[in-house]
Every structure is written in structure tokens, then in C-alpha cells.
Tab-separated table of C-alpha atoms and ligand atoms in Angstrom:
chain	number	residue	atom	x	y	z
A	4	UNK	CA	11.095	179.300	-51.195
A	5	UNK	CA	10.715	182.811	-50.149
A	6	UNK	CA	13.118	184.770	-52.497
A	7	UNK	CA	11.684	182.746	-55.141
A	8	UNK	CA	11.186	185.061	-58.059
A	9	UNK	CA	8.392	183.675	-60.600
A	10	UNK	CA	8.452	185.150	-64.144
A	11	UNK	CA	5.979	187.789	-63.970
A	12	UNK	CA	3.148	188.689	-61.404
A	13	UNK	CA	0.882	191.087	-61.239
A	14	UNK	CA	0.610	194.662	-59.305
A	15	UNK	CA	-2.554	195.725	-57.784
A	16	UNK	CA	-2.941	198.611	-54.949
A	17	UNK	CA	-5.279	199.144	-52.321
A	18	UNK	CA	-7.733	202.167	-54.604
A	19	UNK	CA	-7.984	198.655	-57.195
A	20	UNK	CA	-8.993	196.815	-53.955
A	21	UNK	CA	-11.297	199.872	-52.844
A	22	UNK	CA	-13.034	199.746	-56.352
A	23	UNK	CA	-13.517	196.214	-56.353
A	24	UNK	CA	-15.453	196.311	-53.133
A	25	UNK	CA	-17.271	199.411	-53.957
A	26	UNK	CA	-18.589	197.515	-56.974
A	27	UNK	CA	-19.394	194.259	-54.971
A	28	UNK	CA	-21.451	196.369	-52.871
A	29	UNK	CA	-23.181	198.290	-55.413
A	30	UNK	CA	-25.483	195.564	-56.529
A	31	UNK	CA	-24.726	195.502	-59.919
A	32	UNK	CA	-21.908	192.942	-60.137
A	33	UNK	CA	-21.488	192.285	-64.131
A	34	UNK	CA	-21.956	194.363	-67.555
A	35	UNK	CA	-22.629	198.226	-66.269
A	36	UNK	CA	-21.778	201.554	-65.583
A	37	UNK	CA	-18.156	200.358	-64.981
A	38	UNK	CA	-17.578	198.899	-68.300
A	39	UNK	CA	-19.086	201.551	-69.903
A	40	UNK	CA	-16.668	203.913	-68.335
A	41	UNK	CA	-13.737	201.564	-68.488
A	42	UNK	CA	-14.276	201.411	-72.421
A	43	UNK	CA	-15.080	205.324	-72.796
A	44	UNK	CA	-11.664	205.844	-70.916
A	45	UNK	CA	-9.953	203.529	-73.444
A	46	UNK	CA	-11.376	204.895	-76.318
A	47	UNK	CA	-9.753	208.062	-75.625
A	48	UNK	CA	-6.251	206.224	-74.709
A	49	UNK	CA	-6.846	205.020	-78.316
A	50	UNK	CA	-6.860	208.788	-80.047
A	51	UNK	CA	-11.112	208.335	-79.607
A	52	UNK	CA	-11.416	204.951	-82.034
A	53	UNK	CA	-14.847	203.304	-80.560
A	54	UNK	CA	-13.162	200.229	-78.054
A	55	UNK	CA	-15.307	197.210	-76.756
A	56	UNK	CA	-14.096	195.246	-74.199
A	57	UNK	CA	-14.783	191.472	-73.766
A	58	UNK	CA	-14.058	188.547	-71.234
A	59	UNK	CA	-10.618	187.662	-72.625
A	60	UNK	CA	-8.425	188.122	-75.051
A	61	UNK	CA	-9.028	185.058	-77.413
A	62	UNK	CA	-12.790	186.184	-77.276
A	63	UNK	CA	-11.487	189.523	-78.683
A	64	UNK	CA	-9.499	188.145	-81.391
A	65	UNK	CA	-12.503	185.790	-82.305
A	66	UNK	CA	-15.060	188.683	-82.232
A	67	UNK	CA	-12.202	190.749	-84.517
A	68	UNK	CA	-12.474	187.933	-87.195
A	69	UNK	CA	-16.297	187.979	-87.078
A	70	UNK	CA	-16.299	191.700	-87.262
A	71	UNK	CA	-14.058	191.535	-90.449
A	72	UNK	CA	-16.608	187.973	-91.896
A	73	UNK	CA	-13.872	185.904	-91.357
A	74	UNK	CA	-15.268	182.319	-92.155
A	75	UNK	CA	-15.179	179.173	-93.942
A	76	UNK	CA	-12.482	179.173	-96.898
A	77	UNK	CA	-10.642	182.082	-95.821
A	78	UNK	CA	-7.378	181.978	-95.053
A	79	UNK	CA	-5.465	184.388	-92.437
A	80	UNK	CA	-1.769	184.655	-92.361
A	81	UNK	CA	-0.229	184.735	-88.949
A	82	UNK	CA	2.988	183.537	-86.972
A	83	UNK	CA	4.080	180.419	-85.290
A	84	UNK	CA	5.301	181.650	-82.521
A	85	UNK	CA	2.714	182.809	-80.386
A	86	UNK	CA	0.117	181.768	-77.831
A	87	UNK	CA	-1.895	178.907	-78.998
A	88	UNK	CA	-5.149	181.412	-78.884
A	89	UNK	CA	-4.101	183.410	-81.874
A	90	UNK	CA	-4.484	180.484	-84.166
A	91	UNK	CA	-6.611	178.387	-82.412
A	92	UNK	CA	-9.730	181.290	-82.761
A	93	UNK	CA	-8.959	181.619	-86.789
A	94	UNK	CA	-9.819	177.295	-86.887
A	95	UNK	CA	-12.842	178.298	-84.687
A	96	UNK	CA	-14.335	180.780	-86.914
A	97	UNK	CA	-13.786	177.855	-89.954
A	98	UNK	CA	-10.733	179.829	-91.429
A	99	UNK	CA	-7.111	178.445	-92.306
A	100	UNK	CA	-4.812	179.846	-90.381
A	101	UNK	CA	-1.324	180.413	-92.798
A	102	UNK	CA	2.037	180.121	-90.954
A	103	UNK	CA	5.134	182.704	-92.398
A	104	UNK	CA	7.918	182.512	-90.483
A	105	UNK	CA	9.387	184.820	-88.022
A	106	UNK	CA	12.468	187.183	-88.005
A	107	UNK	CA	15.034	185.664	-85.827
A	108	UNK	CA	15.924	189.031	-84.605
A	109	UNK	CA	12.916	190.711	-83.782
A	110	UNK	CA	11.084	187.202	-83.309
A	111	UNK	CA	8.062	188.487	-84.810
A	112	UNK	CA	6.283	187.431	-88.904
A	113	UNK	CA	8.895	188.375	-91.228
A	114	UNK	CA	6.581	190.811	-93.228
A	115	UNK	CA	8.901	189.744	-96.502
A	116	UNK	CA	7.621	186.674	-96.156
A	117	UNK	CA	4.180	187.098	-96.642
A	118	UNK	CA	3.818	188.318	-100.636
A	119	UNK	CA	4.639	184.557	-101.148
A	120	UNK	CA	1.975	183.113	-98.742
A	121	UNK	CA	-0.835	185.253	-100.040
A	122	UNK	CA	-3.331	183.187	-102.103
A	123	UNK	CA	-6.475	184.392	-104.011
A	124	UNK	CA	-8.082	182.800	-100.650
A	125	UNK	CA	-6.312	185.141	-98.031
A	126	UNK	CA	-8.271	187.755	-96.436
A	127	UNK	CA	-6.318	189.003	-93.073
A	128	UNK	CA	-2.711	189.261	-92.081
A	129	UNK	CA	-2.838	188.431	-88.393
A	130	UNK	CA	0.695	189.633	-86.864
A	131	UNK	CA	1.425	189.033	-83.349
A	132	UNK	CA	3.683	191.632	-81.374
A	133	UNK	CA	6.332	189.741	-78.980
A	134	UNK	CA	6.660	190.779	-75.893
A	135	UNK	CA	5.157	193.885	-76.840
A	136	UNK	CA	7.774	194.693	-79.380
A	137	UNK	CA	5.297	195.937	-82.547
A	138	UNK	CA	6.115	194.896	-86.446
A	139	UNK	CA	7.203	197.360	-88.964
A	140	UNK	CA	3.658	198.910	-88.992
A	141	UNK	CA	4.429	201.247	-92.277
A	142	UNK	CA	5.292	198.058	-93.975
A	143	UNK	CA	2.205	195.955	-92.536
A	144	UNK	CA	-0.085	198.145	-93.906
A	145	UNK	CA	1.473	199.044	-97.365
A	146	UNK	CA	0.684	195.382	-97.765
A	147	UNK	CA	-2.026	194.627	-96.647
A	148	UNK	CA	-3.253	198.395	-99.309
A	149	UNK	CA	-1.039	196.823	-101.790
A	150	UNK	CA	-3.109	193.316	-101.420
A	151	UNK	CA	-6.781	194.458	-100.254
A	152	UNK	CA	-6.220	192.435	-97.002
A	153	UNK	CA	-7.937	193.222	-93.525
A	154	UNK	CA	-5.321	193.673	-90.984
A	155	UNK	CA	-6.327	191.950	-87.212
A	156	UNK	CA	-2.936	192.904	-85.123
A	157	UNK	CA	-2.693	190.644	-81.632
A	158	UNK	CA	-1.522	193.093	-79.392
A	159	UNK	CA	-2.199	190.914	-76.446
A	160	UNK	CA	1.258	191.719	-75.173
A	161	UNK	CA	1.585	195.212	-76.604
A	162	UNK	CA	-0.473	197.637	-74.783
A	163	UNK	CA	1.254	201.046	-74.257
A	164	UNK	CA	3.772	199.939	-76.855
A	165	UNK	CA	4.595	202.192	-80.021
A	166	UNK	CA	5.073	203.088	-83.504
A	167	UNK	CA	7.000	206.000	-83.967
A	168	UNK	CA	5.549	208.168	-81.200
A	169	UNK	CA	1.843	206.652	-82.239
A	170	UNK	CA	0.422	204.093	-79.637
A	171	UNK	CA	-0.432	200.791	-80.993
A	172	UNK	CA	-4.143	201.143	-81.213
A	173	UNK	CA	-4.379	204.289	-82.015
A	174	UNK	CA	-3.362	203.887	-85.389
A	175	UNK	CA	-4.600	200.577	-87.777
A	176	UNK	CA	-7.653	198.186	-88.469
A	177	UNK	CA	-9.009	195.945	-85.884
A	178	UNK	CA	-6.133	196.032	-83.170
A	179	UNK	CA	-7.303	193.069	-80.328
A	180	UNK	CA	-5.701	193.528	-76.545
A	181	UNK	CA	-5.896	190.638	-74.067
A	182	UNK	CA	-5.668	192.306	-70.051
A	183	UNK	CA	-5.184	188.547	-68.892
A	184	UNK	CA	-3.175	188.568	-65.581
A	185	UNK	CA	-0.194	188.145	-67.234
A	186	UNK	CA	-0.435	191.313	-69.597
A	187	UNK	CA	1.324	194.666	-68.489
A	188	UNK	CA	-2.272	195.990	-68.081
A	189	UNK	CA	-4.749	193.862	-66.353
A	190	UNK	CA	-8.496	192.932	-65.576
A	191	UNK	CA	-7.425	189.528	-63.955
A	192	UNK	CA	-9.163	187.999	-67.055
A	193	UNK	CA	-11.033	190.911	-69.985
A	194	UNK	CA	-9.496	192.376	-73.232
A	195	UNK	CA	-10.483	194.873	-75.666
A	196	UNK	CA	-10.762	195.703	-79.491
A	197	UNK	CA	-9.732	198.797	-80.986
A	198	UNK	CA	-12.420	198.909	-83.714
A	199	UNK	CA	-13.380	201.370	-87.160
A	200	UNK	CA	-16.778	202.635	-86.950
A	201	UNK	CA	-19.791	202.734	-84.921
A	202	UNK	CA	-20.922	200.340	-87.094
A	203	UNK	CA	-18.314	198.300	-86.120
A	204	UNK	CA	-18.741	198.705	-82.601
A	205	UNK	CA	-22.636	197.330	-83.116
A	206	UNK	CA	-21.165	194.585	-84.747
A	207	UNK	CA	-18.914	193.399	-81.778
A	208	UNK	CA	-21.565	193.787	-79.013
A	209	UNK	CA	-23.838	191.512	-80.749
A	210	UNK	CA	-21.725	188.754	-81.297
A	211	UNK	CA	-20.628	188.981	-77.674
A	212	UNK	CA	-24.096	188.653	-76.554
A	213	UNK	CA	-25.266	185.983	-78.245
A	214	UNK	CA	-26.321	187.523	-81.510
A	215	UNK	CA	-28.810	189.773	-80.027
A	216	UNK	CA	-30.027	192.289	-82.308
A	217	UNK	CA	-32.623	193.794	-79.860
A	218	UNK	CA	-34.282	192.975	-76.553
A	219	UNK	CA	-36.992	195.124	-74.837
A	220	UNK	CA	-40.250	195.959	-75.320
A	221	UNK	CA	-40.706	194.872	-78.690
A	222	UNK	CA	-39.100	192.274	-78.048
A	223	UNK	CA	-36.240	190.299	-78.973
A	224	UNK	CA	-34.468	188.892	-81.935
A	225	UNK	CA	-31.098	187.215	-82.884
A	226	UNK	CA	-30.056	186.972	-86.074
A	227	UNK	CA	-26.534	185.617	-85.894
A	228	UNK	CA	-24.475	182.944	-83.715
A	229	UNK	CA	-22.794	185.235	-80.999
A	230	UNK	CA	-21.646	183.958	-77.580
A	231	UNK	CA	-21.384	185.119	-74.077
A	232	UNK	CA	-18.272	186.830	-73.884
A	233	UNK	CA	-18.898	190.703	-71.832
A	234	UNK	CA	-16.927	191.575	-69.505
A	235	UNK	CA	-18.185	192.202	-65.734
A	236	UNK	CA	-17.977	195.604	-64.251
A	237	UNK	CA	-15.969	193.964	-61.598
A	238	UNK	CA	-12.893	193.871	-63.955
A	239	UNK	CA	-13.737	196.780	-65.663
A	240	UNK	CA	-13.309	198.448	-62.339
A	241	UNK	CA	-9.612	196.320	-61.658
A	242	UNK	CA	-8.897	198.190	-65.022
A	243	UNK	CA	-9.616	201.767	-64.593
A	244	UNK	CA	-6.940	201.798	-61.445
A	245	UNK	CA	-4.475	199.813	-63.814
A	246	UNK	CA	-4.660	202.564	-66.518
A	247	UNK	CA	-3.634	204.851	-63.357
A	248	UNK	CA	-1.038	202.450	-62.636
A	249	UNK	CA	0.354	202.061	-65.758
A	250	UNK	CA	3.131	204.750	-66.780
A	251	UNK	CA	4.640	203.631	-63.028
A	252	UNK	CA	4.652	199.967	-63.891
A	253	UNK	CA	6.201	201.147	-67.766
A	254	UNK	CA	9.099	203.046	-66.279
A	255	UNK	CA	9.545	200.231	-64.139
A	256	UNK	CA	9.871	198.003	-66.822
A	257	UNK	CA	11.941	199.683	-69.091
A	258	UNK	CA	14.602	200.441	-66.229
A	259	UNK	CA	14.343	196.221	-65.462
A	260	UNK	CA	15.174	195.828	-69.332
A	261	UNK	CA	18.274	198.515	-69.490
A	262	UNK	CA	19.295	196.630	-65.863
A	263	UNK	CA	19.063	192.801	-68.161
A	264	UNK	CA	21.128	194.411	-71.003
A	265	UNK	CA	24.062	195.946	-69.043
A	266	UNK	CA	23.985	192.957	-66.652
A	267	UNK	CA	24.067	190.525	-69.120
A	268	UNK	CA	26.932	191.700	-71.291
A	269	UNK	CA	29.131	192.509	-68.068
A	270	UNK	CA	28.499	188.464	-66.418
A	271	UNK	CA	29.338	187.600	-70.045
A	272	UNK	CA	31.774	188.925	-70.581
A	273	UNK	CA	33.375	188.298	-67.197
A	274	UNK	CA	32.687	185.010	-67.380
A	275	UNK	CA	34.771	184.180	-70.791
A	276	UNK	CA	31.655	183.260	-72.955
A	277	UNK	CA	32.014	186.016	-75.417
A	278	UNK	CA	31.919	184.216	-78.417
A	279	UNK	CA	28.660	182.089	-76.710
A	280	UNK	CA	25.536	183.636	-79.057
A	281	UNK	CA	23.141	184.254	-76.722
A	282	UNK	CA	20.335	186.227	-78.609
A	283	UNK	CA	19.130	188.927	-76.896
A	284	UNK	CA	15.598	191.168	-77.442
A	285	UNK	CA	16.111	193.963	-79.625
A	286	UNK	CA	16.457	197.235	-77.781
A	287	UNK	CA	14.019	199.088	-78.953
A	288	UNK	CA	13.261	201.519	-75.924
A	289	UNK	CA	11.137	203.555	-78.380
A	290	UNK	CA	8.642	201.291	-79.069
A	291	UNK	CA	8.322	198.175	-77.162
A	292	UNK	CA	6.589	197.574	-74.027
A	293	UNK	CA	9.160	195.341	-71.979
A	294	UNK	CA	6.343	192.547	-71.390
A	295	UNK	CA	8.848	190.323	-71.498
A	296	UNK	CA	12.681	189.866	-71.472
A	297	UNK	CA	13.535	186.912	-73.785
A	298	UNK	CA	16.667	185.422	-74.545
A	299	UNK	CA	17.138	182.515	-76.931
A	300	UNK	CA	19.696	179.885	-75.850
A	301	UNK	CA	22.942	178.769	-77.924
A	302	UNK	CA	21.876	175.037	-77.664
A	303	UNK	CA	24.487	174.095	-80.753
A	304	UNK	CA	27.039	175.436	-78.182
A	305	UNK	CA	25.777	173.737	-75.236
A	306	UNK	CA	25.699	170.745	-74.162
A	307	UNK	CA	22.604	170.918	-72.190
A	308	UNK	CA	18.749	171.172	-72.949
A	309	UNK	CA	16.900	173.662	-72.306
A	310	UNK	CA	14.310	172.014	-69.664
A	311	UNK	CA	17.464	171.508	-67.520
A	312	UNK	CA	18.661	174.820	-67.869
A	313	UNK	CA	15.232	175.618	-66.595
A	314	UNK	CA	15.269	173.290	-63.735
A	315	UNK	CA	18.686	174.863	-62.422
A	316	UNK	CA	17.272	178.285	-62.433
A	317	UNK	CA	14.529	176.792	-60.359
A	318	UNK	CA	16.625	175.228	-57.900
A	319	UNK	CA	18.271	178.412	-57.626
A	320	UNK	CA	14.958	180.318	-57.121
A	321	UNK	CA	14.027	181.751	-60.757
A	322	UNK	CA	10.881	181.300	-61.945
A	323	UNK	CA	11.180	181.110	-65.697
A	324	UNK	CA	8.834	180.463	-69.287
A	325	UNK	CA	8.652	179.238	-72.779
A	326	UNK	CA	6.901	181.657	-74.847
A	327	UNK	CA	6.320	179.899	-77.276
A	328	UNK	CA	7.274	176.420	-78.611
A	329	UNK	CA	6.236	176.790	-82.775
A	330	UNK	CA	2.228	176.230	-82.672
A	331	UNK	CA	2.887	173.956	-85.567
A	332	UNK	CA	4.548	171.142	-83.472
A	333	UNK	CA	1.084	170.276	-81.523
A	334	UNK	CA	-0.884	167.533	-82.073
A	335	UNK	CA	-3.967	169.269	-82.823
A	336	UNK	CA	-1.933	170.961	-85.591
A	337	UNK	CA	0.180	168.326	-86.688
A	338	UNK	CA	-3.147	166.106	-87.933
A	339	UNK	CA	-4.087	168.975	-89.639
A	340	UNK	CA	-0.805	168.506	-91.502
A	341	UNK	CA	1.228	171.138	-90.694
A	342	UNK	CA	5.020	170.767	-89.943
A	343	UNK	CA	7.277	172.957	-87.892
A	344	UNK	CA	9.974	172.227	-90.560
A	345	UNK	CA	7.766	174.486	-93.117
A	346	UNK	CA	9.085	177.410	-90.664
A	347	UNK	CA	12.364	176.508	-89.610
A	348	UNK	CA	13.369	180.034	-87.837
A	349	UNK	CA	10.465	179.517	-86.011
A	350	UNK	CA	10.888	175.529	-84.921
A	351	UNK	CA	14.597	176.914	-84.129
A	352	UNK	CA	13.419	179.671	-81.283
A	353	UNK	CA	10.300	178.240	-80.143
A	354	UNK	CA	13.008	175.355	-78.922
A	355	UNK	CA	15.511	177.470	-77.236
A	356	UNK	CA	13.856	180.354	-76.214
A	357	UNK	CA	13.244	181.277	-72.301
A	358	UNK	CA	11.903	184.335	-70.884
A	359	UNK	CA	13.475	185.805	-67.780
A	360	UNK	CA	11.315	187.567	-65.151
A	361	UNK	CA	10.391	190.538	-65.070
A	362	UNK	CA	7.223	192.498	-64.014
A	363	UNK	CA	7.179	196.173	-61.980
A	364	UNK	CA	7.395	194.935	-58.803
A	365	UNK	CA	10.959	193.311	-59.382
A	366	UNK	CA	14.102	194.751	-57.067
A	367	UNK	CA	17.197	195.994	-59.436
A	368	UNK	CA	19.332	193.416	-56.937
A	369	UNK	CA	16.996	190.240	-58.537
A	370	UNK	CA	18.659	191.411	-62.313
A	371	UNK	CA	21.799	190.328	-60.926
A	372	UNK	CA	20.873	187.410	-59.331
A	373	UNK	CA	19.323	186.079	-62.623
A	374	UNK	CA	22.229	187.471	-64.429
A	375	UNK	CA	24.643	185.319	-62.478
A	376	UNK	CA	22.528	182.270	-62.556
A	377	UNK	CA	21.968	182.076	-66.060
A	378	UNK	CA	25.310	182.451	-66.927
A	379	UNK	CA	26.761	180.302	-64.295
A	380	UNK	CA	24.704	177.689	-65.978
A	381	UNK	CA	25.813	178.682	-69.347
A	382	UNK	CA	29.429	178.586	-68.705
A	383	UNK	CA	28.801	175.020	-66.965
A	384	UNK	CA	27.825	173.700	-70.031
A	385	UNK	CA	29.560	175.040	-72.884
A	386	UNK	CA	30.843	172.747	-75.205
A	387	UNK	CA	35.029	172.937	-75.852
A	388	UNK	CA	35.170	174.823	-79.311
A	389	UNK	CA	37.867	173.131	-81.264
A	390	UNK	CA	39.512	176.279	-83.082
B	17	PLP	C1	-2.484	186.433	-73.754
B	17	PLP	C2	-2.500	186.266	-75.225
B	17	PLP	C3	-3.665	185.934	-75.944
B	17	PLP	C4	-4.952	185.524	-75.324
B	17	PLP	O1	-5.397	186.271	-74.319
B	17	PLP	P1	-6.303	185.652	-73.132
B	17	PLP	O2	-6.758	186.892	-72.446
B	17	PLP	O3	-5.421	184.800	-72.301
B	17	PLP	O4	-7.415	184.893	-73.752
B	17	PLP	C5	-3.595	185.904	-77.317
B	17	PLP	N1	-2.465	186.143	-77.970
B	17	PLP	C6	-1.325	186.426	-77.321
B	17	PLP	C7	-0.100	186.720	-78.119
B	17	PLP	C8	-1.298	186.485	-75.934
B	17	PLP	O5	-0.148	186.756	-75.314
């Protein structure tokens, strides 16, 4: 279909094409000059904290829990509702990852939560911001002072988000970026982590090398297990024209969000379905991102699931997502005897929530179209409320 609109897609302009080639040409193809650049020029986006960048973003994470020792019998608390990655690198390092539950309104940990999860085994608070939209950062990090806990933030979907006029990244411990294709800022596939100390920094390139604590003429040594995650100057050179890019592509976004909002409420409320609760993202034009536009469907009202109300906005040429079903609900999860019940806000959302498109390149007219196919479906469907 040719007006099909898919959920998100990336943005890249002819100067990203230009660099590419230029570094195809130039002989030197992976780990270089570029990335060397590309991480100077995000070290000073991050207020001049040392920044490494690495082949993804679950390498990142990973590589932020080795940084910070994360091993065998610790435990890191972290949210449900996220991609699988986040918890999936906290089993890989040998640690227990610790569900809280979210905050049905901001769909991110419920920081209140977490006092009661912490055990004399819990070492990191691992918070995930969705759809860019950031935690309560004053509150994140009077507990993690208040409990002598590392703080590793997931900001794969939060770069150029904010805290009260701070960036994310500038401020805070080991703050992990993914710049999957996906992500508002992208290397096709990299990511980078906003890191302490030089020493820090050390740290991070060796275990994304293999453990290599020296190679050259007096030789080489390795004195921990590291893996092969750099990233190639090839993407570092995609990202150096999407940091040009990106205050365009956040404007964008941000006028694509205020578009949803006003859209929304009008077909809404033309339609009848005031009383239908469909949860909208918090509008928080200060400090989110706009990665993605999320609503979370009424399902007690309908009388529809939500793969069909996915299906319809197909056939009507809308590309939508589920980000995320509760991580607790797979299989891999489930034998390890966890149960979505345990975090029932989160095994609520992670079942009805959809996000919309919306990436830069979108036209205001496609708001409306999604607008009026969403709730064309909803109204379809309502159940008869007996008053
Ligand atoms: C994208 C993403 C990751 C992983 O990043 P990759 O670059 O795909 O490895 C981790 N956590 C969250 C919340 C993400 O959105």
C-alpha cells in the first residue's frame, strides 16, 4: 500500500549519505578517527562526562553493569515493561533482575515501590524511560543516596529528553543510550554510555574488546572476559549528521504529539465516547522526547482485542506496535518463576497498550487519519454501558 504509514522510520539526508561514502572510501572501515570524534562530540552534548560508544544498545547496558561489578548474587531492580534487552543483559551478567511495578500514568517504575523491593542483595536500580519520558530523577537518586545503590538509567528511548532544563545524561551515574534504527537518534545499529571517570571510561573499552588490557609492542594481555562489541566508524559517521539533524527531527516530534492530543480529544469527543478511558501519554512537553505516542486501550469497555484493533488499523493503512507486553509473561521468564500477576499495573498495560506512529518525517494530515481510524474502531466496539 502506498499511503501506508508504519510506526516509526527513520530520517537520513544526503551529507549522512556523503559521510558514509567518504568513510567507505577512506580505507579504514571500522573502530577510528570517526568514532573517536563521534564520542568526543557526545561527550560535550553530555556537559563533558567521558562517553563510549558500542555496537548496540544491550551491549551498552551490559558493559554499564560490568563497569558498576554487577555479577553473580546481585540483584538489580528494574521494570516490566520494557524491551526484553534491559532484563535479559542483568541474567547475562549472572544478576537477578527485580521487577517493581510501573505507574499507570507515566508507565514508567513507580519509584515508591522500590524501598520494599530492596534486599541486603540489591546493588542497582535500573529504571527505564518510556518513550523517552524520564522518571522523577530528584527522587531516583535520593534513593538510590538514601540506600548506597548504583543507579544504571536505560535511556534507550530518551536521548535529548530532560530533567528540569538538564539533559538526561548530563546529569546521573552510568546513563546507557541505544541509537538502534528505531531511536530518535540513530547509527542504524551503535549506542553509548554516559560514564563517571576516566577510570571508568578504561573500564568500558576493555570489556568491549575482549578484555584487552594492552596490545603492542610489549605485547598483549587480557585479564578479564570482555567481548567484541565497538562500534565501526561507519556508524559513527551516520551519527555525527544525526546530532545535526536532531533539534529538526525534535520540533518535529513534539508538534506530531500536540497534533495526537488535540486530535484525539476533538474525534472523541465528536464521536460520543467521552466517558471511553482511553489513557493517553502524559504531556510533558518539558521533558520528554516524543519517541513514541502511546495510548493504552479501554479493553473492559470494549468488546474487542487488541490484535484486532491492530489488524483494522492495518487494513486501513496504519502501521502500529506493542511496546511492551510485561517481560514477566515470557517463557524464558516464566521458568524462572516469575509471574506477571506479581505486577499487576504492569500485566494490565503491557496487554492493552499500542503505540501510534510517529517519527519526523510524518505529514500533520496522517494525525488525522490515525485519529479517525482509531476511533472509528473504538466507537465500533464499545460495549452498551448499562447506567
Ligand atoms: C532499543 C532498546 C534497548 C536495546 O537497544 P538495542 O540497540 O536494540 O540493542 C534497550 N532498552 C530499551 C528500553 C530500548 O528501547
Amino acid at each position: 500500500m502506498s499511503n501506508f504509514i508504519p510506526f516509526t522510520r527513520p530520517s537520513f539526508n544526503q551529507e549522512t549519505i556523503d559521510a558514509v561514502s567518504e568513510v567507505l572510501r577512506s580505507g579504514w572501515v571500522t573502530s577510528g578517527p570517526k568514532l573517536a570524534e563521534f564520542e568526543a562530540t557526545l561527550s560535550q552534548y553530555f556537559g563533558n562526562r567521558p562517553v563510549r560508544c558500542f555496537a548496540n544498545g544491550t551491549a551498552t547496558i551490559k558493559i554499564a553493569l560490568q563497569v558498576a561489578g554487577i555479577g553473580v548474587g546481585d540483584e538489580v531492580i528494574t521494570t516490566p515493561i520494557s524491551w526484553v534487552a534491559t532484563s535479559n543483559v542483568i541474567l547475562s551478567v549472572g544478576a537477578k533482575p527485580v521487577f517493581v511495578d510501573i505507574d499507570p500514568i507515566t508507565r514508567n517504575i513507580d519509584l515508591n515501590k522500590i524501598p520494599s523491593a530492596i534486599t541486603s542483595k540489591t546493588r542497582v536500580i535500573l529504571p527505564v524511560y518510556l518513550a523517552g519520558l524520564p522518571v522523577d530523577m530528584d527522587l531516583l537518586y535520593a534513593l538510590a543516596k538514601k540506600y548506597h545503590l548504583r543507579v544504571i538509567e536505560d535511556a534507550a528511548q530518551a536521548f535529548g529528553s530532560q530533567w528540569n532544563g538538564n539533559r538526561i545524561g548530563r546529569i546521573g551515574d552510568l546513563v546507557s543510550f541505544s541509537f538502534q534504527a528505531n531511536k530518535n537518534l540513530t547509527t542504524v545499529e551503535g549506542g553509548c554510555l554516559v560514564l563517571n571517570n576516566a577510570k571508568e571510561a578504561r573500564l568500558a573499552e576493555k570489556f568491549r574488546l575482549q578484555g584487552l588490557t594492552r596490545q603492542g609492542m610489549d605485547g598483549m594481555d587480557v585479564d578479564v572476559l570482555g567481548g567484541k562489541d565497538n562500534l565501526t566508524d561507519v556508524n559513527a559517521a551516520i551519527g555525527l549528521e544525526q546530532l545535526k539533524q536532531l533539534p529538526s527531527y525534535q520540533t518535529r516530534r513534539a508538534q506530531l504529539a500536540r497534533l495526537y492530543f488535540d486530535v484525539l480529544h476533538a474525534a472523541l469527543k465528536m464521536a460520543g465516547l467521552d466517558s471511553l478511558k482511553l489513557e493517553l501519554p502524559v504531556e510533558d512537553f518539558a521533558n520528554t522526547n516524543w519517541h513514541m505516542f502511546q495510548v493504552v486501550l479501554p479493553l473492559e469497555q470494549l468488546n474487542v482485542a487488541r490484535s484486532q484493533v491492530m489488524t483494522e488499523l492495518k487494513d486501513l493503512g496504519i502501521g502500529v506496535g506493542v511496546h511492551y507486553p510485561a517481560i514477566t509473561g515470557f517463557t524464558l521468564y516464566k521458568n524462572l518463576d516469575y509471574k506477571t500477576s506479581d505486577t499487576p499495573i504492569a500485566e494490565r498495560i503491557g496487554r492493552s497498550i499500542l503505540t501510534l506512529p510517529l517519527f519526523p518525517a510524518m505529514a500533520d494530515e496522517d494525525i488525522g487519519r490515525i485519529a479517525k481510524g482509531l476511533v472509528g474502531i473504538l466507537q465500533k466496539y464499545r460495549k452498551i454501558e448499562r447506567s
